[in-house]
Coordinates of C-alpha atoms and ligand atoms in Angstrom, one line a residue:
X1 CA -27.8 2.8 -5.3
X2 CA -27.6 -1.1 -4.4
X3 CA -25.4 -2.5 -1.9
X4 CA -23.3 -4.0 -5.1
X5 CA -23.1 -1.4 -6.9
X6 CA -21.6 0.7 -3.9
X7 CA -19.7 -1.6 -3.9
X8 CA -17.9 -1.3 -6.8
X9 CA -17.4 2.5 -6.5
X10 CA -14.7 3.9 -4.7
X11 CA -16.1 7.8 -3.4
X12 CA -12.8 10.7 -3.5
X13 CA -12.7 13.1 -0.4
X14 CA -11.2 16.1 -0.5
X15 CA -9.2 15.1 3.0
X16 CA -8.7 19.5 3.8
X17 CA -12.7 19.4 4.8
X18 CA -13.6 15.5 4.3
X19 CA -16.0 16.8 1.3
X20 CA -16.9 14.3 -1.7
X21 CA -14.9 15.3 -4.8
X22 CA -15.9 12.5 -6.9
X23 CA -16.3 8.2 -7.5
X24 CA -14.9 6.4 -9.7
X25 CA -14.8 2.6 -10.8
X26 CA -13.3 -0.2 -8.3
X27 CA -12.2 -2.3 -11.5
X28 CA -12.0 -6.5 -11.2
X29 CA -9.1 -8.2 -12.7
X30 CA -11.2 -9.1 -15.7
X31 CA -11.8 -5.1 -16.4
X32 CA -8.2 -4.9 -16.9
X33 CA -7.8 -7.3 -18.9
X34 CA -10.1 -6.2 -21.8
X35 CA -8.2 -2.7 -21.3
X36 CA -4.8 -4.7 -21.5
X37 CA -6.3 -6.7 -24.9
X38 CA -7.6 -3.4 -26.6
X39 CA -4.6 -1.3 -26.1
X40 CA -2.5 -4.7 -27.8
X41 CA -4.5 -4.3 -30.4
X42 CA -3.7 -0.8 -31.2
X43 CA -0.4 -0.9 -29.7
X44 CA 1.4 -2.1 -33.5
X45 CA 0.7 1.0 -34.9
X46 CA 1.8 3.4 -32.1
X47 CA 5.3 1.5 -32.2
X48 CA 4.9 1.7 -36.1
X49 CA 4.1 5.8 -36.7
X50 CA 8.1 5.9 -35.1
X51 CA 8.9 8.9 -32.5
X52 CA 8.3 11.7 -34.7
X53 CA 4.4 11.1 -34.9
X54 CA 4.1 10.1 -31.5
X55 CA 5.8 13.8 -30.0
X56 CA 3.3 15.4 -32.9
X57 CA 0.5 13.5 -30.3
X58 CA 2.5 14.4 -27.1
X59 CA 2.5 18.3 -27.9
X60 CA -1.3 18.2 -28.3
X61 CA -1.2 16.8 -25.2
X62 CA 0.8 19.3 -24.1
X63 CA -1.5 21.9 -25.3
X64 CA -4.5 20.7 -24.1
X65 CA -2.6 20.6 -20.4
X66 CA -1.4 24.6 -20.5
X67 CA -5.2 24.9 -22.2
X68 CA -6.7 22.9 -19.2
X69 CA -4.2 23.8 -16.1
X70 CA -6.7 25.9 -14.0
X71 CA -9.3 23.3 -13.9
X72 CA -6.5 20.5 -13.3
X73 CA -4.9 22.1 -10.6
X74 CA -8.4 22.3 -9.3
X75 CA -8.6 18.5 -9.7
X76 CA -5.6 17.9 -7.6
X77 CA -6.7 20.1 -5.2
X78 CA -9.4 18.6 -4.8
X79 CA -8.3 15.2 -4.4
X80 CA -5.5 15.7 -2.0
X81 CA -6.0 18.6 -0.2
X82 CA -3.1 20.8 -1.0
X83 CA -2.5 24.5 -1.2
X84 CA -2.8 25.9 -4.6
X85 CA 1.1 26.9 -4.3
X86 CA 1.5 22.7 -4.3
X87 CA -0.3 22.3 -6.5
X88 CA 0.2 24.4 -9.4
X89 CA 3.5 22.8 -10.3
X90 CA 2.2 19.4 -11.5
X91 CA 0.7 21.3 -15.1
X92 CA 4.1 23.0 -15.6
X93 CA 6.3 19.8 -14.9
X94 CA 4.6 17.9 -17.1
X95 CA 5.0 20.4 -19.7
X96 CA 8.4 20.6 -19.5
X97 CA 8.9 16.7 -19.4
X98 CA 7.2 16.5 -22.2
X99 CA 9.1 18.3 -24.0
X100 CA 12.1 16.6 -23.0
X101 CA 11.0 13.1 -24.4
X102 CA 9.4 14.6 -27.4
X103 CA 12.1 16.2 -28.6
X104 CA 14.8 13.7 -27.5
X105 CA 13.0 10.4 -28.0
X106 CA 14.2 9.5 -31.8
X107 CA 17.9 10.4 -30.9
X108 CA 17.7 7.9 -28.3
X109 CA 15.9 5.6 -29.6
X110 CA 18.2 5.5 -32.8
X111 CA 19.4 2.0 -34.0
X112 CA 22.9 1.6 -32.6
X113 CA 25.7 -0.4 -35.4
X114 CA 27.8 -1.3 -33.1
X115 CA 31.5 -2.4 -34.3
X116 CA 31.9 -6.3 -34.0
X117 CA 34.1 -7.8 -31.0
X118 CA 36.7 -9.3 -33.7
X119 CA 37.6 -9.2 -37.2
X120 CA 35.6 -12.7 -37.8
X121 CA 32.5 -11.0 -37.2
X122 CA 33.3 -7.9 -40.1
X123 CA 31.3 -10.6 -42.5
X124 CA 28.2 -8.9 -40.6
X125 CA 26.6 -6.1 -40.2
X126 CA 25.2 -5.7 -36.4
X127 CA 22.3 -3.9 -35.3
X128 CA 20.9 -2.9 -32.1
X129 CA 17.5 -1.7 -31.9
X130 CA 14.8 -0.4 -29.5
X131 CA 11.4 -2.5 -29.4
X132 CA 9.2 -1.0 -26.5
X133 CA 7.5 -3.6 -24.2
X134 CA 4.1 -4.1 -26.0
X135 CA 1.8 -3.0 -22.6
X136 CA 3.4 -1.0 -20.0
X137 CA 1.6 -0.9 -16.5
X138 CA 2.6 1.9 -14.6
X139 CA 0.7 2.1 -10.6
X140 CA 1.5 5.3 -9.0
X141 CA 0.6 6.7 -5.3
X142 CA -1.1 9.6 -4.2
X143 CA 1.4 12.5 -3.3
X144 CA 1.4 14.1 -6.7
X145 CA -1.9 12.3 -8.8
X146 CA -1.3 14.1 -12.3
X147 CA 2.7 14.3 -12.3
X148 CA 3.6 10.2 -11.0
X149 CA 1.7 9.5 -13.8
X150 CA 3.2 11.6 -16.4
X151 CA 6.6 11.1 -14.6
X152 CA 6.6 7.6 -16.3
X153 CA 4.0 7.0 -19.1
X154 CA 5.1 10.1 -20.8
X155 CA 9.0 8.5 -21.9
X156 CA 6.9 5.1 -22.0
X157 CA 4.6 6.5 -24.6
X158 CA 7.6 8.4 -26.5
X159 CA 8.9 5.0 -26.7
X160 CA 6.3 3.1 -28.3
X161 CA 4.5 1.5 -25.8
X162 CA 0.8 1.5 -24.8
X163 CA -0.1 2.5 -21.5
X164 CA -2.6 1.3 -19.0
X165 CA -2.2 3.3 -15.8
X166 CA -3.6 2.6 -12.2
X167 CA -3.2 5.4 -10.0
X168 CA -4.1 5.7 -6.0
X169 CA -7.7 4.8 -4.7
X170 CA -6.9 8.1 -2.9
X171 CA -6.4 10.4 -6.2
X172 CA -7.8 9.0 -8.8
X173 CA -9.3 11.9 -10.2
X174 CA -6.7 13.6 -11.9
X175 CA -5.3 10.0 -13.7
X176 CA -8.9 10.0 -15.4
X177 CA -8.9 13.4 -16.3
X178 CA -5.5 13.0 -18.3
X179 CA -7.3 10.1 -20.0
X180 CA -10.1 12.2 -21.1
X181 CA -7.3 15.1 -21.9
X182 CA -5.7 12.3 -24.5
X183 CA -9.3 11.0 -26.0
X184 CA -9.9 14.6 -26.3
X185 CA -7.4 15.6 -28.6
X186 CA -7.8 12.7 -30.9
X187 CA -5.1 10.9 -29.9
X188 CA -4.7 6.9 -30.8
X189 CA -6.6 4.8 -28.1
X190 CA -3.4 3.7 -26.7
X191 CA -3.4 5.2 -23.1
X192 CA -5.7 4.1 -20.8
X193 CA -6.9 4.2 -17.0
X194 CA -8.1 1.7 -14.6
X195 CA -9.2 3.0 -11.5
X196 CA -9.4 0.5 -8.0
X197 CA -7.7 -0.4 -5.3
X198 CA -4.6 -3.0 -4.3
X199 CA -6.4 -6.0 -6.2
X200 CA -6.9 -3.7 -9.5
X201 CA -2.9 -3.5 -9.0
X202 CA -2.5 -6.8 -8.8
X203 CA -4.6 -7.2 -12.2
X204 CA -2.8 -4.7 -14.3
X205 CA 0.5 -6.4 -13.1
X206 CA -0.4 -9.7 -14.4
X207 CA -1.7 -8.7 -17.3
X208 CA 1.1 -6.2 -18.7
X209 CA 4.4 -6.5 -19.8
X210 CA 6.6 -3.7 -17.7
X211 CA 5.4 -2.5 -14.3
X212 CA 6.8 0.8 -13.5
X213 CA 6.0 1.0 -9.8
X214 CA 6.1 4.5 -7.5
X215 CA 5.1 3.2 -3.6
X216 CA 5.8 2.3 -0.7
X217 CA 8.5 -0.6 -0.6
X218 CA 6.1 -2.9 1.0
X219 CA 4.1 -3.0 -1.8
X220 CA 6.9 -2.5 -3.7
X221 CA 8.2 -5.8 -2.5
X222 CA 4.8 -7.7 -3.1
X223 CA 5.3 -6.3 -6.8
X224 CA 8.6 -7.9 -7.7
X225 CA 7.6 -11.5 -6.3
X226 CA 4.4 -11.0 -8.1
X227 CA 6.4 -9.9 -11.5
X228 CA 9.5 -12.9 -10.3
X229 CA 6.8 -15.4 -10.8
X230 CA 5.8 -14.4 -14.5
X231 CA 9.5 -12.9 -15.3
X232 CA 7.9 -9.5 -16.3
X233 CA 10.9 -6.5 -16.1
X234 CA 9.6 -3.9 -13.8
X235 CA 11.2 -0.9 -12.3
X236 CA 10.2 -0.1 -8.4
X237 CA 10.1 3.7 -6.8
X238 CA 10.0 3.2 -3.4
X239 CA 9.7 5.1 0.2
X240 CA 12.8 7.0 1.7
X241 CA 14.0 8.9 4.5
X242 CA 16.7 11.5 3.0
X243 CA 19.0 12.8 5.1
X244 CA 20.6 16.1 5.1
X245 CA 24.1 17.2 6.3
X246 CA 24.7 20.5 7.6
X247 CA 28.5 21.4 8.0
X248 CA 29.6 24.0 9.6
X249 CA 31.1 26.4 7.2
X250 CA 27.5 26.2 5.5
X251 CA 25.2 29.6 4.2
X252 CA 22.7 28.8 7.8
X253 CA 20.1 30.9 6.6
X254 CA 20.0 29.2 3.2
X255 CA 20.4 25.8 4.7
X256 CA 17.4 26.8 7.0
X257 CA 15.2 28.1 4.1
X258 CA 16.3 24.7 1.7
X259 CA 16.0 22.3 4.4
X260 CA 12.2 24.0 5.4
X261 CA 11.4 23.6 1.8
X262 CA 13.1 20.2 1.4
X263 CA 10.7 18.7 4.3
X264 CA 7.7 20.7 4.3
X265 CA 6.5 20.9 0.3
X266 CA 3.4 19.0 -0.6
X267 CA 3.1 18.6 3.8
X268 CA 6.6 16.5 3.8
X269 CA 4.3 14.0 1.6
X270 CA 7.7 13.7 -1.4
X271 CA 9.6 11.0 -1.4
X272 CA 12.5 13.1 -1.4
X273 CA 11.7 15.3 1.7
X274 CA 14.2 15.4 4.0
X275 CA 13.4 13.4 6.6
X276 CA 16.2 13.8 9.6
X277 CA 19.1 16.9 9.5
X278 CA 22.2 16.0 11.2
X279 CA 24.0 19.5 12.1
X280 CA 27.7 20.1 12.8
X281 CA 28.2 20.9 16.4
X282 CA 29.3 24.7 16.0
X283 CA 26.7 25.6 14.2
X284 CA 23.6 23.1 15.2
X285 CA 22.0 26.1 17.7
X286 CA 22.3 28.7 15.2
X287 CA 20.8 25.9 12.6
X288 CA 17.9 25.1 14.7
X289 CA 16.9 28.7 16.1
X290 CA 16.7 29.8 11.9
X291 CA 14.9 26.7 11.4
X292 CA 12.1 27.2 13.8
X293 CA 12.1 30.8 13.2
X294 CA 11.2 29.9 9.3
X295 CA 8.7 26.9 10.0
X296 CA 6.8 29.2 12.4
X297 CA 6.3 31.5 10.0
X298 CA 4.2 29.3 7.5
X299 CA 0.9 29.5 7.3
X300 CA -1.5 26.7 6.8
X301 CA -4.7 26.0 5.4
X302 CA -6.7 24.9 2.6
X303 CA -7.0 28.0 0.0
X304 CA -8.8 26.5 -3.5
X305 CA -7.3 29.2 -5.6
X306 CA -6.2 31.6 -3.1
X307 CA -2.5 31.3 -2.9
X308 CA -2.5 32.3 0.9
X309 CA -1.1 29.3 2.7
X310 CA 2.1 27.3 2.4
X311 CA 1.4 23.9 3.6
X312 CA -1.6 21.8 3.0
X313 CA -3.4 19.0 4.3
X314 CA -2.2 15.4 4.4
X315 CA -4.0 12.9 2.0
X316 CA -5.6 10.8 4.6
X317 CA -6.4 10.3 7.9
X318 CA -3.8 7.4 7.9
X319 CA -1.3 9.4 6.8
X320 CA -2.1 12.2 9.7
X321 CA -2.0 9.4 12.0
X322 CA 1.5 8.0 11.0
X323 CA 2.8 11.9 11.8
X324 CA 1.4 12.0 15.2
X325 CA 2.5 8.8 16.4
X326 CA 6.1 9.7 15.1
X327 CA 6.3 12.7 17.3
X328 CA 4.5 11.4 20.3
X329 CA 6.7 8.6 20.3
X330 CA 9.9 11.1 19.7
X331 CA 8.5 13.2 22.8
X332 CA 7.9 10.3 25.1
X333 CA 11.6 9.0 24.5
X334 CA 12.5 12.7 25.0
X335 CA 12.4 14.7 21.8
X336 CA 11.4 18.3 21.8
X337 CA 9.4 20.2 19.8
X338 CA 10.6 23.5 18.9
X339 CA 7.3 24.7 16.7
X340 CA 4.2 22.7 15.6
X341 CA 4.0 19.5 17.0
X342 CA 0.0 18.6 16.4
X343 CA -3.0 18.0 14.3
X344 CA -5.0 21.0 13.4
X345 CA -8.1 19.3 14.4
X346 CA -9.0 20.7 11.0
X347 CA -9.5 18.0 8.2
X348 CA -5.9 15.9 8.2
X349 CA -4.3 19.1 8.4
X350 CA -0.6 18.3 10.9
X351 CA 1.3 21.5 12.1
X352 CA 4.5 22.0 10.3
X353 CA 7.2 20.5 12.8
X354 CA 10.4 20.9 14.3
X355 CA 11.9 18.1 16.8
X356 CA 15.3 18.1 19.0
X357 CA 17.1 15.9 20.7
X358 CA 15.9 12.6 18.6
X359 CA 18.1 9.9 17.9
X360 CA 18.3 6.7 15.7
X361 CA 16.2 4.7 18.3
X362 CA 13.2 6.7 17.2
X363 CA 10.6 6.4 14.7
X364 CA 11.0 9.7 13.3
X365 CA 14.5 8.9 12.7
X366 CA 14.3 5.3 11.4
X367 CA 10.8 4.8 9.8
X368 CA 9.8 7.0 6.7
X369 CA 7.1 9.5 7.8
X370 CA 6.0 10.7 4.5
X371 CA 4.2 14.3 6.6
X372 CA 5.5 18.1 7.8
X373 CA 8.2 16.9 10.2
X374 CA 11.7 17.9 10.6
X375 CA 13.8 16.1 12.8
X376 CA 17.7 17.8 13.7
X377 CA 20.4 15.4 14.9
X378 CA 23.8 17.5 16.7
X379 CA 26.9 15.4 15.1
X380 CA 30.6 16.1 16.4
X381 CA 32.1 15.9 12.5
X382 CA 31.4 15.1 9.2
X383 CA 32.4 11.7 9.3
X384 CA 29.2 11.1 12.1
X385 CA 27.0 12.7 9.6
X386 CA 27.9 10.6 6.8
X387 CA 27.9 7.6 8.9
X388 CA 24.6 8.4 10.0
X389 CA 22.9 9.4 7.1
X390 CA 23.9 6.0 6.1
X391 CA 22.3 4.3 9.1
X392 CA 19.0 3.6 6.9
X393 CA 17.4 0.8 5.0
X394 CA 16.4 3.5 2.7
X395 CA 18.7 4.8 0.1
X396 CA 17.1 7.2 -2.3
X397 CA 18.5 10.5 -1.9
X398 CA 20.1 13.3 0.3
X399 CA 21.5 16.9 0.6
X400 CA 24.3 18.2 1.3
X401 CA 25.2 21.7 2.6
X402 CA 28.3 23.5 2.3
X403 CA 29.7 27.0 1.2
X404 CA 33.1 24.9 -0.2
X405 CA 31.5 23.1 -3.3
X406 CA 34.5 20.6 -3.7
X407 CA 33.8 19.5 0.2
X408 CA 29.9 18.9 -1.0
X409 CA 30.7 17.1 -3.6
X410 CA 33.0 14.7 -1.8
X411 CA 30.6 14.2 0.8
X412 CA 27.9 13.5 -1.6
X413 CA 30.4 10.6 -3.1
X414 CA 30.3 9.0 0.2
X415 CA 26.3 8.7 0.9
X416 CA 24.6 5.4 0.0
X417 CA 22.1 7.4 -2.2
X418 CA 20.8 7.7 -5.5
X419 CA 21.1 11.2 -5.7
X420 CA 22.5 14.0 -3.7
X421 CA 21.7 17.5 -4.1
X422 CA 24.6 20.1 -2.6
X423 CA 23.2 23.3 -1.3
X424 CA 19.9 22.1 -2.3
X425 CA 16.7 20.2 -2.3
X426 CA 14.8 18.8 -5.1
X427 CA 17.5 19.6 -7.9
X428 CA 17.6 15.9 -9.4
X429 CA 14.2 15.6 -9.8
X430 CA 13.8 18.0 -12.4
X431 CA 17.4 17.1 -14.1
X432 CA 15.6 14.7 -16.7
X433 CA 19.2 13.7 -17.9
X434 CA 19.8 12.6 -14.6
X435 CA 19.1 9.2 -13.4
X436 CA 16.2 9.3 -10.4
X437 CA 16.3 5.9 -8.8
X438 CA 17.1 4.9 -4.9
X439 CA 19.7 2.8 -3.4
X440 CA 18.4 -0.2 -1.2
X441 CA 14.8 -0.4 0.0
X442 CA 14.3 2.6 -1.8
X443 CA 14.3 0.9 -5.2
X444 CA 14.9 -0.9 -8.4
X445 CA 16.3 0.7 -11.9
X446 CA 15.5 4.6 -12.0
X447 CA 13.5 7.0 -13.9
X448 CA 15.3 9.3 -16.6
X449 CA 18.3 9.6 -16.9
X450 CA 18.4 10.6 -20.4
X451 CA 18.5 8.0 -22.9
X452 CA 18.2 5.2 -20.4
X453 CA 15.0 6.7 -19.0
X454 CA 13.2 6.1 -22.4
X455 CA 15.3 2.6 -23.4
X456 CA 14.0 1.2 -20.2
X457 CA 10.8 0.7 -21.7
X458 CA 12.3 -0.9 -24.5
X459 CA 13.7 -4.6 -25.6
X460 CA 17.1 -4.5 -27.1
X461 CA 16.7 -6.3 -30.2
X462 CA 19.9 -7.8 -32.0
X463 CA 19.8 -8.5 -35.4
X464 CA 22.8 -9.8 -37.8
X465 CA 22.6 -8.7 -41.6
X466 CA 25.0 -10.3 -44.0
X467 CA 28.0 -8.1 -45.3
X468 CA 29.0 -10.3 -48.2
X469 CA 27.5 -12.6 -50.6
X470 CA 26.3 -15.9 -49.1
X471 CA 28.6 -19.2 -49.6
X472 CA 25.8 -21.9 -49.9
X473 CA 27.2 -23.3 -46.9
X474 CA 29.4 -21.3 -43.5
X475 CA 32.2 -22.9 -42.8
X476 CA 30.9 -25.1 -39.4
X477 CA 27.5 -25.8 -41.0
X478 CA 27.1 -30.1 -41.2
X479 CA 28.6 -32.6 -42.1
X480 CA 31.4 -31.8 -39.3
X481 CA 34.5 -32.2 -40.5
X482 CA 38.1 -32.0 -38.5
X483 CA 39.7 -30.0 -41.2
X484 CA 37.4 -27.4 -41.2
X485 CA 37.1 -27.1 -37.6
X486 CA 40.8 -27.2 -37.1
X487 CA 40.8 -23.5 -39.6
X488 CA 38.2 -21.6 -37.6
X489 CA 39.5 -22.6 -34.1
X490 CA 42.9 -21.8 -35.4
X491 CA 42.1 -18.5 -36.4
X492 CA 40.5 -17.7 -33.7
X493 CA 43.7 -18.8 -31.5
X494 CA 45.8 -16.6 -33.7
X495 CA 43.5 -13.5 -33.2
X496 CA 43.2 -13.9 -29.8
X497 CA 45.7 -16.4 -28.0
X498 CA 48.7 -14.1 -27.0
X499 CA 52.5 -14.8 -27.5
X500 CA 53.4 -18.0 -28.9
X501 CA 50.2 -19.6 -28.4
X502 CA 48.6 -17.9 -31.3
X503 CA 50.7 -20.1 -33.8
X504 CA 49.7 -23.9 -34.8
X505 CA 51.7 -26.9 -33.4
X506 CA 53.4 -27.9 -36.8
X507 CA 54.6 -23.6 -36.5
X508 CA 56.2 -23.9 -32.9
X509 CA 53.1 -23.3 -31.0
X510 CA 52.5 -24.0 -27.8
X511 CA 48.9 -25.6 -26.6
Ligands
LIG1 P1 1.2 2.3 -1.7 O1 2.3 1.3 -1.9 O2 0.3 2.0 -0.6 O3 0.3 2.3 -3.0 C1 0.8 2.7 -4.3 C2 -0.1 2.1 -5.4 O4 0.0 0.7 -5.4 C3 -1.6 2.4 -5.2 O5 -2.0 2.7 -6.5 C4 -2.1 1.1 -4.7 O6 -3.5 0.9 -5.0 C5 -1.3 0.1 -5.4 N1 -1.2 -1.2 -4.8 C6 -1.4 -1.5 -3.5 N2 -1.1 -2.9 -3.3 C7 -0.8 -3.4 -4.6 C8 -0.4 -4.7 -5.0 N3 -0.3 -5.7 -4.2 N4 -0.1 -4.8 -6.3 C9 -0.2 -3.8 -7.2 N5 -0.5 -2.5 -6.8 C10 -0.9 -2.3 -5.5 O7 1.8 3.7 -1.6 P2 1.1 5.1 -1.3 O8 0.7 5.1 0.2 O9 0.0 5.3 -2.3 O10 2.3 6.2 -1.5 C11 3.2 6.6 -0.6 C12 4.5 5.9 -0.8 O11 5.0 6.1 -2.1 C13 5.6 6.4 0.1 O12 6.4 5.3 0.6 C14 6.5 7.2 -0.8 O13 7.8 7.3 -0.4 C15 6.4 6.5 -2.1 N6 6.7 7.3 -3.2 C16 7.9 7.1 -3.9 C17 8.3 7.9 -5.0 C18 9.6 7.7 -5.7 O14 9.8 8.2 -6.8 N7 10.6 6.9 -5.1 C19 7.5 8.9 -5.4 C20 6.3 9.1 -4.7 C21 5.9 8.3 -3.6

């Protein structure tokens, strides 16, 4: 292979033993763009078949995933280095997702005949309807390569739109391999793949018409001024660093278990892990000897389709390295580490972590570490919890744990977070009805959320339909005229001045 042509080839490790998994295309800007122009062209007719059609395509889809989940799962595997136990969920999520939007999509995208603001406007009938954005560009990040992209292109196909996706450098692999699932079942060439790195982003935004964006806020950030410039709508998934509260009438051992799930799955590498626990005083040494005994426990490796460990590997070395300098820096301002505390050595495999005795000086506590740490806070009350949790430019979401349900809920009510789980981790992710969006630098607009998460992808289109016969002319058409005018601005003072200034001068009113 020349020099050039290595150059446009991005190679896939498998980051558990560094092996080559795959390459695929590093796409230019002008690549995109003849994806962008042949998905517009068939685009017209995907809006045109209307929802029913489209879920008819989606459940093949479906099919060919449940057909196909084995050698998916494999895919992922082999792309990020997770445990098959990690991995396995992605096939059935997006089975169940799409069955949500398939079945749900017409009702909510049903024209809407809303009643008109007065009784001037009964001449007309008033519609509201549902156009999706022609092109929808949806760029999504490594942690979970088949399920960020059916997270979003799944309601954005429901709703109409084509879709032209641009997953991670890292994990391409299993975006492609949805592409060939869709071209495989026959499907209309109206979701597509372009594979590449940052500038291949930066293509597919300025070519499409909605950017649904799942990242880190940095990039984030560079997305919105990119999509400010050309006023295209986007909606921004961003990084986070989710507290959770411990109080002290909590279940321990169940707040131990949730919290050890809620930071370690998928190696801490969720946007939704729980990043930093903040513990009630009487209970914080009970909390942390339950936690550590738990974490210990976990085993770690890289299993293909084993099932033996519990926590994978990171997805890169950078990734790895963001973990260690976390809780070296923690350590030298005097953190302790209860159990783990260090790379394998192995691949980018980090040891699932515990840390003490951190506070909000600390990287661990104020930075997002996206990896297998758990950092615990001891707070005197709930009101230091709650005012820490909310010591963080990041917003997006947070537990809460509690044996009084009506106390959980009220502290939820008071974190600055898109969504807070009580007595649990993970629970709004897979609430489709729910909205899934973050507060601050976590975000823009949300995922889901029932009918908003598939009318997002949509323009509202207003359109005005005679009631009555037509008068060859309205009343404040040309020539104008004072008489005329004097009528309609009368009655609208009548229908909507109060008291006496509804009536006309020569009638006592007053103006
Ligand atoms: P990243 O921001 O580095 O990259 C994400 C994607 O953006 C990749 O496909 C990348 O190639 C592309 N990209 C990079 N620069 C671009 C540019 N200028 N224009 C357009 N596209 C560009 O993020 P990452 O490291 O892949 O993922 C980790 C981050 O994702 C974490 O911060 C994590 O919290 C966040 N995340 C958020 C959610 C959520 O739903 N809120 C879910 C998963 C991950």
């Amino acid at each position: 292979m020349s020099t050039a042509e290595q150059q446009v080839e991005i190679e896939v490790r498998n980051p558990a033993d560094g092996s080559v998994t795959g390459r695929v295309p590093d796409e230019s800007s002008a690549s995109v763009a003849a994806t962008v122009r042949e998905l517009r062209l068939f685009q017209p007719e995907w809006e045109a078949i209307g929802p029913d059609k489209r879920a008819e395509w989606l459940f093949r889809l479906q099919d060919w995933l449940i057909d196909n989940s084995d050698e998916l799962t494999d895919v992922v595997q082999s792309e990020t280095g997770k445990t098959r136990y990690d991995a396995e969920i992605e096939v059935p999520a997006a089975v169940n997702l799409i069955k949500y939007w398939a079945r749900n999509a017409a009702k909510f995208l049903l024209d809407e005949h809303p009643a008109p603001h007065s009784p001037l406007g009964r001449t007309k009938r008033l519609v509201k309807t549902y156009r999706p954005h022609p092109v929808v560009g949806i760029i999504t990040p490594w942690n979970f390569p088949l399920l960020n992209v059916c997270f979003d292109a799944l309601p954005a196909l429901m709703a109409g739109a084509a879709v032209l996706v641009k997953p991670s450098e890292v994990t391409p692999l299993s975006a492609v391999a949805l592409a060939r699932g869709w071209a495989e079942i026959g499907a209309p060439p109206i979701f597509a793949v372009s594979t590449g790195r940052g500038d291949t982003g930066r293509a597919v935004v300025e070519a499409v018409d909605y950017v649904q964006f799942t990242g880190s806020t940095k990039t984030g950030k560079a997305i919105a001024a990119a999509c400010g410039a050309t006023l295209t709508p986007y909606s921004l998934e961003l990084g986070g660093k989710d507290p959770a509260i411990v109080l002290a009438d909590a279940d321990i051992e169940r707040a131990a278990a949730g919290i050890a799930y809620g930071g370690l799955f998928n190696s801490g590498q969720v946007c939704i892990s729980i990043e930093r626990v903040y513990v009630e005083a009487p209970v914080y040494d009970e909390f942390v000897t339950s936690l550590t005994e738990q974490v210990r426990k976990l085993r770690q490796g890289h299993d293909g389709r084993g099932f033996a460990f519990d926590i994978g590997a990171m997805a890169t070395e950078a990734q790895r390295d963001i973990v260690a300098r976390h809780v070296e820096q923690a350590v030298a301002a005097g953190a302790r580490i209860t159990t783990g505390g260090k790379a394998t050595g192995v691949g980018t495999f980090f040891e699932p972590t515990v840390l003490v005795d951190v506070d909000h000086s600390m990287a661990c506590i104020s930075e997002e570490t996206f990896g297998p740490t758990i950092p615990v806070l001891k707070v005197a009350d709930e009101d230091e919890a709650v005012r820490l949790a909310n010591d963080s430019v990041y917003g997006l979401s947070a537990t809460v744990w509690t044996r009084d349900r009506k106390r959980g809920e009220r502290v939820a009510r008071r974190l600055e977070a898109g969504a807070v789980n009580v007595n649990d981790a993970f629970a709004n992710l897979f609430s489709f009805a729910l909205p899934m969006g973050g507060w601050k630098d976590s975000g823009i607009g949300a995922r889901w959320g029932g009918a908003a998460g598939i009318r997002k992808y949509c323009r509202q289109q207003a359109i005005t339909v005679p009631r009555v016969p037509a008068m060859k002319r309205e009343l404040m058409w040309y020539p104008a005229s004072r008489g005329r005018l004097r009528v309609v601005a009368g009655l609208m003072r009548a229908l909507d001045g109060r008291g006496r200034r509804k009536l006309p001068k020569f009638l006592g009113g007053k103006r």
